[in-house]
Coordinates of C-alpha atoms and ligand atoms in Angstrom, one line a residue:
X1 CA -23.4 7.1 -19.0
X2 CA -22.6 4.6 -17.2
X3 CA -23.6 5.3 -13.6
X4 CA -20.5 5.4 -10.4
X5 CA -19.6 4.1 -7.7
X6 CA -16.5 5.1 -5.1
X7 CA -15.1 2.4 -3.6
X8 CA -12.6 3.4 -0.7
X9 CA -10.1 0.6 0.9
X10 CA -8.0 0.5 4.1
X11 CA -4.1 0.5 4.3
X12 CA -2.2 -1.3 6.8
X13 CA 1.4 -2.3 7.2
X14 CA 4.3 -2.3 10.4
X15 CA 8.2 -4.3 9.4
X16 CA 10.8 -3.9 12.3
X17 CA 14.2 -2.4 11.6
X18 CA 17.1 -3.4 11.6
X19 CA 20.9 -3.6 10.5
X20 CA 22.2 -4.9 7.4
X21 CA 18.9 -3.7 4.7
X22 CA 18.8 -1.0 2.8
X23 CA 15.9 1.3 4.0
X24 CA 13.0 2.1 0.6
X25 CA 10.2 4.1 1.5
X26 CA 8.1 4.7 -1.8
X27 CA 10.4 3.8 -4.1
X28 CA 13.0 5.7 -2.9
X29 CA 16.5 4.0 -1.4
X30 CA 17.2 6.0 2.1
X31 CA 20.3 7.1 3.2
X32 CA 19.9 4.9 7.2
X33 CA 22.3 2.6 9.7
X34 CA 19.4 0.3 8.9
X35 CA 16.7 -0.9 7.4
X36 CA 12.9 -2.6 7.0
X37 CA 12.8 -6.0 7.3
X38 CA 10.8 -8.4 5.0
X39 CA 10.7 -10.8 1.8
X40 CA 10.2 -7.8 -0.7
X41 CA 12.3 -4.9 -0.6
X42 CA 10.2 -3.9 2.2
X43 CA 8.5 -1.6 1.4
X44 CA 5.9 -0.5 3.9
X45 CA 4.4 2.3 2.1
X46 CA 3.9 0.7 -0.8
X47 CA 2.8 -2.2 0.6
X48 CA 0.3 0.2 2.7
X49 CA -0.9 1.6 -0.7
X50 CA -1.5 -1.4 -2.5
X51 CA -3.4 -2.8 0.9
X52 CA -5.8 0.3 0.4
X53 CA -6.2 0.1 -3.6
X54 CA -7.2 -4.0 -3.1
X55 CA -9.6 -3.4 0.1
X56 CA -11.6 -0.6 -2.2
X57 CA -11.6 -3.3 -4.7
X58 CA -12.8 -6.0 -2.1
X59 CA -10.2 -8.1 -2.7
X60 CA -7.8 -10.0 -0.7
X61 CA -4.4 -8.8 0.8
X62 CA -1.2 -7.8 -0.2
X63 CA -0.2 -11.6 0.5
X64 CA -2.8 -13.2 -0.9
X65 CA -1.1 -12.2 -3.9
X66 CA 2.4 -12.0 -3.5
X67 CA 3.2 -14.7 -0.5
X68 CA 5.9 -14.2 1.6
X69 CA 7.0 -17.9 0.8
X70 CA 7.3 -16.9 -3.1
X71 CA 10.7 -17.4 -3.6
X72 CA 9.7 -15.1 -6.9
X73 CA 8.7 -12.0 -4.5
X74 CA 12.2 -12.6 -2.6
X75 CA 14.2 -9.4 -2.3
X76 CA 12.2 -7.6 -5.5
X77 CA 10.9 -4.2 -5.9
X78 CA 7.5 -3.3 -4.0
X79 CA 6.3 -1.0 -7.0
X80 CA 5.0 -4.4 -9.2
X81 CA 3.2 -5.4 -6.1
X82 CA 1.3 -1.7 -7.1
X83 CA 1.3 -2.0 -10.7
X84 CA -0.9 -5.9 -9.7
X85 CA -2.9 -3.7 -7.9
X86 CA -3.4 -0.5 -10.7
X87 CA -4.2 -4.0 -13.4
X88 CA -7.0 -5.4 -11.1
X89 CA -8.3 -1.4 -11.2
X90 CA -8.1 -0.7 -14.9
X91 CA -9.7 -4.4 -16.0
X92 CA -12.9 -3.7 -14.0
X93 CA -12.4 -0.4 -15.8
X94 CA -11.5 1.6 -12.7
X95 CA -10.2 4.2 -12.5
X96 CA -8.0 5.2 -8.8
X97 CA -9.3 8.9 -8.1
X98 CA -6.8 9.4 -4.8
X99 CA -4.5 8.1 -2.6
X100 CA -3.9 9.1 1.0
X101 CA -1.1 7.6 3.2
X102 CA 1.4 8.4 6.9
X103 CA 4.0 7.2 7.7
X104 CA 4.5 6.2 10.6
X105 CA 8.7 7.3 12.2
X106 CA 10.7 8.0 14.9
X107 CA 13.6 8.4 12.1
X108 CA 15.4 9.4 10.3
X109 CA 12.8 12.1 9.5
X110 CA 11.4 11.0 5.9
X111 CA 9.9 14.8 4.6
X112 CA 13.2 15.5 1.6
X113 CA 12.9 12.1 0.7
X114 CA 8.8 13.7 -0.1
X115 CA 8.0 14.8 -3.4
X116 CA 10.3 11.9 -5.1
X117 CA 7.7 9.1 -3.0
X118 CA 4.7 10.8 -4.8
X119 CA 6.2 10.4 -7.8
X120 CA 7.1 7.0 -7.5
X121 CA 4.0 6.0 -6.2
X122 CA 2.1 7.7 -8.8
X123 CA 4.1 6.3 -11.3
X124 CA 3.4 3.0 -10.4
X125 CA -0.7 3.4 -10.6
X126 CA -0.8 5.1 -13.7
X127 CA -1.5 8.1 -12.3
X128 CA -1.4 11.3 -11.8
X129 CA 1.1 13.3 -8.7
X130 CA -1.2 16.0 -7.7
X131 CA -4.0 12.8 -6.4
X132 CA -0.6 10.9 -4.5
X133 CA -0.7 12.2 -0.5
X134 CA 2.3 10.9 1.3
X135 CA 2.3 12.5 5.1
X136 CA 5.1 11.4 7.5
X137 CA 4.5 11.3 11.5
X138 CA 6.8 10.6 14.5
X139 CA 5.2 8.5 17.2
X140 CA 6.3 11.8 19.9
X141 CA 9.0 8.2 20.8
X142 CA 6.3 5.8 22.1
X143 CA 5.6 2.4 22.2
X144 CA 8.1 -0.1 19.0
X145 CA 7.7 2.0 16.4
X146 CA 9.0 5.4 18.8
X147 CA 11.9 3.0 20.2
X148 CA 12.2 2.6 16.6
X149 CA 12.5 -0.8 16.1
X150 CA 10.1 -0.5 13.3
X151 CA 8.7 1.5 10.6
X152 CA 4.1 1.7 10.1
X153 CA 2.2 3.0 7.7
X154 CA -1.2 4.0 6.8
X155 CA -3.3 4.3 3.2
X156 CA -7.2 5.2 1.8
X157 CA -7.9 4.9 -2.2
X158 CA -10.6 5.9 -3.2
X159 CA -11.6 4.5 -6.3
X160 CA -14.2 5.9 -9.1
X161 CA -15.5 2.3 -10.0
X162 CA -18.3 1.3 -12.8
X163 CA -22.2 0.6 -11.5
X164 CA -21.8 -2.7 -11.7
X165 CA -22.4 -4.8 -8.4
X166 CA -25.6 -5.7 -7.9
X167 CA -25.0 -9.5 -9.0
X168 CA -24.9 -11.1 -6.3
X169 CA -22.0 -11.5 -3.7
X170 CA -21.0 -13.9 -1.8
X171 CA -22.4 -12.9 1.6
X172 CA -25.5 -11.9 -0.5
X173 CA -25.6 -16.1 -1.6
X174 CA -25.2 -17.4 1.9
X175 CA -28.0 -15.0 4.3
X176 CA -30.8 -16.0 0.5
X177 CA -29.0 -19.9 1.2
X178 CA -30.1 -19.0 5.0
X179 CA -33.8 -18.1 4.8
Ligands
MG1 MG1 5.0 -5.4 4.5

């Protein structure tokens, strides 16, 4: 039996709220006078989760794989970023154990949309919906989020990885060269 190892990753993202954009959070389009500005659909929750998964793999962040200068990602549904993150997990023989996340928004109230968000996130990541948590909080009217200028999200991902990390990592190579 191959021993496994739990890897953890963290993700954070923020996008400005502007007029004339759709508000998409966790793949759910929410009726609101303003939406999040960004190159893709600016789904801040999916972006934070994507970075958490990539972080658990020790990979570069979402901007590395999907640069906002690339016209291919213009206006796309952020679901494709999660599909790619999940593909990278599977390619390493890993399994996502769970995702925890928090949306930080002064408005709108996102709680009614959370069940649908969880379904979307679980589907994109190829995991059971019970392995996905989405929480929401306001910013108590403090700072740019509290003034409604933007919405932030943070996420943690844990991944069950095969124990194959004995090969010298880049850092260890560098240290060896320094000795
Ligand atoms: Mg983003």
